[in-house]
Amino acid sequence: MSKTLLRLLGLVDALSLWSGRLAAWLTLVAILILTVEVVRRYFFNAPTQWAHEVSTLLFGLLYVLTGAYALREKAHVGVDVFYARLSKKGKALVNLLGFVLLALFAGTLLVYGWKFFLASWQNREFSLANQAIPIYPFKLAIPVGAALLLLQGLSNFIRDLLTLLGKEEDHAH
């Protein structure tokens, strides 16, 4: 395998890892926002007008940004009853077939997510509950997350193809 392809696969893995780490920090931010809201609401009777909305948007962001990371780390839920008993090449073949479904899902999410974001951006959509909170930046996360998922899926596809061809030692991540 060429060094260029190895670097490209490493770059995709690094991007997926980065998105997972970003999501971890965003989780902390969302929890802090909710904690502040609970303290303000129940101890000082002074709830905010923005905390619930922002934390909901952040948790939505987490949902779409962690797919590629979970795929990289093999953390998605799977049915291991048969898969665990397969050889490396058998698992690679199943993964290659699964990539077709992943590509359909992520491709659809990318196309429609982009349209969803674009409509929101063109209308400069803001929250109905709080006009100070723009929604369109958060909707951009949908196609970005789908693109990251598709890239990681493609990276895994290449690795599985190499495994099937008997060259698995060249592509560990």
PDB file of C-alpha atoms in Angstrom, residues 64-160:
ATOM      1  CA  VAL A  64     -24.155  13.763  14.870  1.00  0.00           C
ATOM      2  CA  LEU A  65     -20.487  14.390  15.668  1.00  0.00           C
ATOM      3  CA  THR A  66     -19.821  11.101  17.450  1.00  0.00           C
ATOM      4  CA  GLY A  67     -20.801   8.668  14.684  1.00  0.00           C
ATOM      5  CA  ALA A  68     -17.411   8.700  12.957  1.00  0.00           C
ATOM      6  CA  TYR A  69     -15.582   8.385  16.269  1.00  0.00           C
ATOM      7  CA  ALA A  70     -17.758   5.427  17.300  1.00  0.00           C
ATOM      8  CA  LEU A  71     -17.157   3.781  13.914  1.00  0.00           C
ATOM      9  CA  ARG A  72     -13.398   4.297  14.259  1.00  0.00           C
ATOM     10  CA  GLU A  73     -13.423   2.765  17.739  1.00  0.00           C
ATOM     11  CA  LYS A  74     -15.797  -0.049  16.706  1.00  0.00           C
ATOM     12  CA  ALA A  75     -18.219   1.125  19.394  1.00  0.00           C
ATOM     13  CA  HIS A  76     -21.461   0.831  17.425  1.00  0.00           C
ATOM     14  CA  VAL A  77     -23.885  -1.825  18.579  1.00  0.00           C
ATOM     15  CA  GLY A  78     -23.500  -5.040  16.650  1.00  0.00           C
ATOM     16  CA  VAL A  79     -24.815  -8.570  16.703  1.00  0.00           C
ATOM     17  CA  ASP A  80     -21.838 -10.722  17.663  1.00  0.00           C
ATOM     18  CA  VAL A  81     -23.585 -14.102  17.728  1.00  0.00           C
ATOM     19  CA  PHE A  82     -22.202 -15.021  14.304  1.00  0.00           C
ATOM     20  CA  TYR A  83     -19.753 -12.215  13.602  1.00  0.00           C
ATOM     21  CA  ALA A  84     -17.474 -13.024  16.557  1.00  0.00           C
ATOM     22  CA  ARG A  85     -16.966 -16.568  15.225  1.00  0.00           C
ATOM     23  CA  LEU A  86     -15.819 -15.425  11.792  1.00  0.00           C
ATOM     24  CA  SER A  87     -12.203 -15.288  10.674  1.00  0.00           C
ATOM     25  CA  LYS A  88     -10.556 -11.911  10.015  1.00  0.00           C
ATOM     26  CA  LYS A  89     -11.358 -12.278   6.321  1.00  0.00           C
ATOM     27  CA  GLY A  90     -14.935 -13.294   7.094  1.00  0.00           C
ATOM     28  CA  LYS A  91     -15.383 -10.238   9.301  1.00  0.00           C
ATOM     29  CA  ALA A  92     -13.840  -8.060   6.598  1.00  0.00           C
ATOM     30  CA  LEU A  93     -16.329  -9.410   4.043  1.00  0.00           C
ATOM     31  CA  VAL A  94     -19.291  -8.723   6.341  1.00  0.00           C
ATOM     32  CA  ASN A  95     -17.919  -5.223   6.982  1.00  0.00           C
ATOM     33  CA  LEU A  96     -17.589  -4.589   3.250  1.00  0.00           C
ATOM     34  CA  LEU A  97     -21.220  -5.544   2.749  1.00  0.00           C
ATOM     35  CA  GLY A  98     -22.216  -3.392   5.729  1.00  0.00           C
ATOM     36  CA  PHE A  99     -20.435  -0.440   4.166  1.00  0.00           C
ATOM     37  CA  VAL A 100     -23.076  -0.381   1.438  1.00  0.00           C
ATOM     38  CA  LEU A 101     -25.768   0.267   4.061  1.00  0.00           C
ATOM     39  CA  LEU A 102     -23.573   2.778   5.862  1.00  0.00           C
ATOM     40  CA  ALA A 103     -22.882   4.633   2.609  1.00  0.00           C
ATOM     41  CA  LEU A 104     -26.607   4.772   1.797  1.00  0.00           C
ATOM     42  CA  PHE A 105     -27.442   6.074   5.261  1.00  0.00           C
ATOM     43  CA  ALA A 106     -24.587   8.581   5.536  1.00  0.00           C
ATOM     44  CA  GLY A 107     -24.979   9.700   1.915  1.00  0.00           C
ATOM     45  CA  THR A 108     -28.687  10.349   2.401  1.00  0.00           C
ATOM     46  CA  LEU A 109     -28.014  12.158   5.670  1.00  0.00           C
ATOM     47  CA  LEU A 110     -25.342  14.248   3.954  1.00  0.00           C
ATOM     48  CA  VAL A 111     -27.548  15.295   1.028  1.00  0.00           C
ATOM     49  CA  TYR A 112     -30.696  16.002   3.018  1.00  0.00           C
ATOM     50  CA  GLY A 113     -28.772  17.407   5.979  1.00  0.00           C
ATOM     51  CA  TRP A 114     -27.092  19.891   3.645  1.00  0.00           C
ATOM     52  CA  LYS A 115     -30.484  20.939   2.221  1.00  0.00           C
ATOM     53  CA  PHE A 116     -31.849  21.221   5.763  1.00  0.00           C
ATOM     54  CA  PHE A 117     -28.909  23.423   6.806  1.00  0.00           C
ATOM     55  CA  LEU A 118     -29.025  25.525   3.642  1.00  0.00           C
ATOM     56  CA  ALA A 119     -32.715  26.355   4.095  1.00  0.00           C
ATOM     57  CA  SER A 120     -32.062  27.291   7.711  1.00  0.00           C
ATOM     58  CA  TRP A 121     -29.049  29.424   6.789  1.00  0.00           C
ATOM     59  CA  GLN A 122     -30.824  31.208   3.938  1.00  0.00           C
ATOM     60  CA  ASN A 123     -33.659  32.111   6.303  1.00  0.00           C
ATOM     61  CA  ARG A 124     -31.236  32.943   9.130  1.00  0.00           C
ATOM     62  CA  GLU A 125     -33.274  30.672  11.365  1.00  0.00           C
ATOM     63  CA  PHE A 126     -33.304  31.443  15.059  1.00  0.00           C
ATOM     64  CA  SER A 127     -34.873  29.592  17.958  1.00  0.00           C
ATOM     65  CA  LEU A 128     -38.596  30.156  18.388  1.00  0.00           C
ATOM     66  CA  ALA A 129     -38.131  30.078  22.154  1.00  0.00           C
ATOM     67  CA  ASN A 130     -35.239  32.560  22.199  1.00  0.00           C
ATOM     68  CA  GLN A 131     -34.525  34.844  19.245  1.00  0.00           C
ATOM     69  CA  ALA A 132     -30.924  35.346  20.404  1.00  0.00           C
ATOM     70  CA  ILE A 133     -30.006  31.721  19.572  1.00  0.00           C
ATOM     71  CA  PRO A 134     -29.233  31.009  15.911  1.00  0.00           C
ATOM     72  CA  ILE A 135     -30.199  27.503  14.814  1.00  0.00           C
ATOM     73  CA  TYR A 136     -28.456  27.290  11.451  1.00  0.00           C
ATOM     74  CA  PRO A 137     -24.916  26.759  12.817  1.00  0.00           C
ATOM     75  CA  PHE A 138     -26.156  23.733  14.718  1.00  0.00           C
ATOM     76  CA  LYS A 139     -27.893  22.354  11.623  1.00  0.00           C
ATOM     77  CA  LEU A 140     -24.557  22.506   9.792  1.00  0.00           C
ATOM     78  CA  ALA A 141     -23.417  19.730  12.119  1.00  0.00           C
ATOM     79  CA  ILE A 142     -25.780  17.295  10.357  1.00  0.00           C
ATOM     80  CA  PRO A 143     -23.978  17.240   6.985  1.00  0.00           C
ATOM     81  CA  VAL A 144     -20.586  17.613   8.683  1.00  0.00           C
ATOM     82  CA  GLY A 145     -21.286  14.598  10.901  1.00  0.00           C
ATOM     83  CA  ALA A 146     -22.557  12.626   7.903  1.00  0.00           C
ATOM     84  CA  ALA A 147     -19.417  13.494   5.916  1.00  0.00           C
ATOM     85  CA  LEU A 148     -17.198  12.413   8.815  1.00  0.00           C
ATOM     86  CA  LEU A 149     -19.132   9.155   9.122  1.00  0.00           C
ATOM     87  CA  LEU A 150     -18.853   8.526   5.389  1.00  0.00           C
ATOM     88  CA  LEU A 151     -15.111   9.245   5.407  1.00  0.00           C
ATOM     89  CA  GLN A 152     -14.494   6.906   8.351  1.00  0.00           C
ATOM     90  CA  GLY A 153     -16.661   4.265   6.702  1.00  0.00           C
ATOM     91  CA  LEU A 154     -14.612   4.582   3.523  1.00  0.00           C
ATOM     92  CA  SER A 155     -11.391   4.350   5.523  1.00  0.00           C
ATOM     93  CA  ASN A 156     -12.649   1.185   7.216  1.00  0.00           C
ATOM     94  CA  PHE A 157     -13.801  -0.140   3.830  1.00  0.00           C
ATOM     95  CA  ILE A 158     -10.282   0.241   2.433  1.00  0.00           C
ATOM     96  CA  ARG A 159      -8.792  -1.487   5.477  1.00  0.00           C
ATOM     97  CA  ASP A 160     -11.294  -4.339   5.238  1.00  0.00           C
TER      98      ASP A 160
END
